[in-house]
Amino acid sequence: MFELIKNNTRLSNIDSLLDSLINDTVHNNNYLNYYYSDDESYYYIDLALPGFDKKEINLNINGDFLYLNFESENKKTNKFWNKSFKQRYRLPKNINSDNIEAELKNGILSIKIQKDKEESNFKTINIK
């Protein structure tokens, strides 16, 4: 007899906006918050990993890349939820891959990478 049409009110617009914000934040967040700095001897990377244990994190280096992988399964009141992430970071050429330190403290993964002493390619050419 009558067709019901959903009224497009401000409230429904707010609901759809909140849904999209929540979905974008939770499901499509492909990057981690991080801070990068360096000094004469080291590169420093701090990554925000709240809620993770160091046993859940794998940190590897291969060539010019630092690989960060983590996966966790938690039980909360008879419900399961998983969190996992894989990320790759390009490293500078002048690093000492044998001297890399990492520490997880208060949800922050701090990575310290020693710089290699750069050999200068500067040479003097004698003129004959």
Short mmCIF file of C-alpha atoms in Angstrom, two decimals:
data_model
loop_
_atom_site.label_atom_id
_atom_site.label_comp_id
_atom_site.label_asym_id
_atom_site.label_seq_id
_atom_site.Cartn_x
_atom_site.Cartn_y
_atom_site.Cartn_z
CA MET A 1 0.00 0.00 0.00
CA PHE A 2 2.53 2.60 1.14
CA GLU A 3 6.24 2.37 0.57
CA LEU A 4 8.37 3.35 3.54
CA ILE A 5 11.21 5.65 2.64
CA LYS A 6 14.03 6.19 5.08
CA ASN A 7 14.16 9.79 6.14
CA ASN A 8 17.63 11.19 5.55
CA THR A 9 17.98 13.12 8.77
CA ARG A 10 21.01 14.72 10.31
CA LEU A 11 21.16 11.87 12.80
CA SER A 12 21.49 9.24 10.07
CA ASN A 13 24.20 11.36 8.42
CA ILE A 14 26.10 11.43 11.70
CA ASP A 15 25.69 7.66 12.07
CA SER A 16 27.10 7.01 8.60
CA LEU A 17 29.97 9.44 9.25
CA LEU A 18 30.83 7.68 12.52
CA ASP A 19 30.62 4.27 10.83
CA SER A 20 33.00 5.36 8.09
CA LEU A 21 35.44 6.88 10.59
CA ILE A 22 35.45 3.74 12.73
CA ASN A 23 35.84 1.43 9.74
CA ASP A 24 38.61 3.55 8.21
CA THR A 25 40.46 3.74 11.52
CA VAL A 26 40.19 0.10 12.50
CA HIS A 27 40.31 -1.78 9.22
CA ASN A 28 42.28 0.42 6.85
CA ASN A 29 45.08 1.65 9.09
CA ASN A 30 48.11 0.38 7.18
CA TYR A 31 50.77 2.54 8.77
CA LEU A 32 52.23 2.81 12.22
CA ASN A 33 52.95 6.02 14.05
CA TYR A 34 56.70 6.45 14.24
CA TYR A 35 59.40 8.98 14.99
CA TYR A 36 62.74 9.04 13.18
CA SER A 37 65.94 10.88 14.12
CA ASP A 38 69.69 10.52 13.83
CA ASP A 39 72.95 11.87 15.14
CA GLU A 40 76.59 11.43 14.10
CA SER A 41 76.71 7.76 15.14
CA TYR A 42 73.18 6.31 15.10
CA TYR A 43 69.77 6.27 13.45
CA TYR A 44 66.81 6.08 15.85
CA ILE A 45 63.30 4.83 15.08
CA ASP A 46 60.50 4.83 17.67
CA LEU A 47 57.31 2.97 16.74
CA ALA A 48 54.03 3.05 18.67
CA LEU A 49 52.95 -0.55 19.42
CA PRO A 50 50.53 -0.29 22.35
CA GLY A 51 49.25 -3.56 23.74
CA PHE A 52 51.96 -5.77 22.24
CA ASP A 53 54.41 -8.02 24.04
CA LYS A 54 57.96 -8.40 22.74
CA LYS A 55 57.27 -12.12 22.16
CA GLU A 56 54.69 -11.14 19.52
CA ILE A 57 57.08 -8.95 17.50
CA ASN A 58 59.59 -10.07 14.87
CA LEU A 59 62.17 -7.58 13.68
CA ASN A 60 64.45 -8.58 10.80
CA ILE A 61 66.88 -6.91 8.45
CA ASN A 62 67.55 -8.03 4.90
CA GLY A 63 69.62 -5.91 2.56
CA ASP A 64 68.42 -2.32 2.68
CA PHE A 65 65.15 -3.14 4.45
CA LEU A 66 64.00 -3.48 8.04
CA TYR A 67 61.00 -5.83 8.36
CA LEU A 68 58.57 -5.54 11.25
CA ASN A 69 55.96 -8.28 11.74
CA PHE A 70 53.66 -8.81 14.68
CA GLU A 71 50.68 -10.97 15.41
CA SER A 72 48.65 -11.42 18.55
CA GLU A 73 45.58 -13.35 19.60
CA ASN A 74 43.92 -12.26 22.81
CA LYS A 75 41.04 -13.70 24.77
CA LYS A 76 38.64 -11.23 26.32
CA THR A 77 35.48 -12.40 28.05
CA ASN A 78 35.02 -15.43 25.81
CA LYS A 79 35.62 -13.36 22.68
CA PHE A 80 38.70 -13.58 20.49
CA TRP A 81 40.32 -10.74 18.64
CA ASN A 82 43.45 -10.74 16.55
CA LYS A 83 45.81 -7.99 15.67
CA SER A 84 48.55 -8.34 13.11
CA PHE A 85 50.71 -6.11 10.99
CA LYS A 86 53.58 -6.33 8.52
CA GLN A 87 55.63 -3.34 7.53
CA ARG A 88 58.87 -2.76 5.62
CA TYR A 89 61.15 0.24 6.05
CA ARG A 90 63.97 1.19 3.67
CA LEU A 91 67.22 1.80 5.53
CA PRO A 92 70.04 4.14 4.54
CA LYS A 93 73.06 2.58 2.83
CA ASN A 94 75.54 3.48 5.56
CA ILE A 95 74.41 1.20 8.41
CA ASN A 96 76.20 -1.44 10.43
CA SER A 97 73.70 -4.30 10.29
CA ASP A 98 75.66 -6.15 13.00
CA ASN A 99 74.98 -3.40 15.53
CA ILE A 100 71.22 -2.90 15.81
CA GLU A 101 69.44 -2.72 19.16
CA ALA A 102 65.71 -2.81 19.88
CA GLU A 103 63.73 -2.36 23.09
CA LEU A 104 59.98 -2.43 23.77
CA LYS A 105 59.00 -0.24 26.70
CA ASN A 106 55.59 1.25 27.56
CA GLY A 107 54.18 0.44 24.11
CA ILE A 108 57.07 2.07 22.23
CA LEU A 109 59.48 -0.03 20.17
CA SER A 110 62.79 1.85 20.09
CA ILE A 111 65.28 0.79 17.42
CA LYS A 112 68.87 2.05 17.43
CA ILE A 113 70.96 1.41 14.29
CA GLN A 114 74.66 2.21 14.22
CA LYS A 115 75.96 4.13 11.23
CA ASP A 116 78.93 2.76 9.34
CA LYS A 117 81.84 5.09 8.96
CA GLU A 118 81.46 6.37 5.46
CA GLU A 119 84.53 6.03 3.36
CA SER A 120 85.12 9.08 1.28
CA ASN A 121 85.30 8.62 -2.45
CA PHE A 122 87.32 11.81 -2.68
CA LYS A 123 90.69 11.26 -4.33
CA THR A 124 93.35 13.59 -5.58
CA ILE A 125 94.44 13.02 -9.15
CA ASN A 126 97.98 13.94 -10.06
CA ILE A 127 98.29 15.91 -13.24
CA LYS A 128 101.18 14.87 -15.54
#
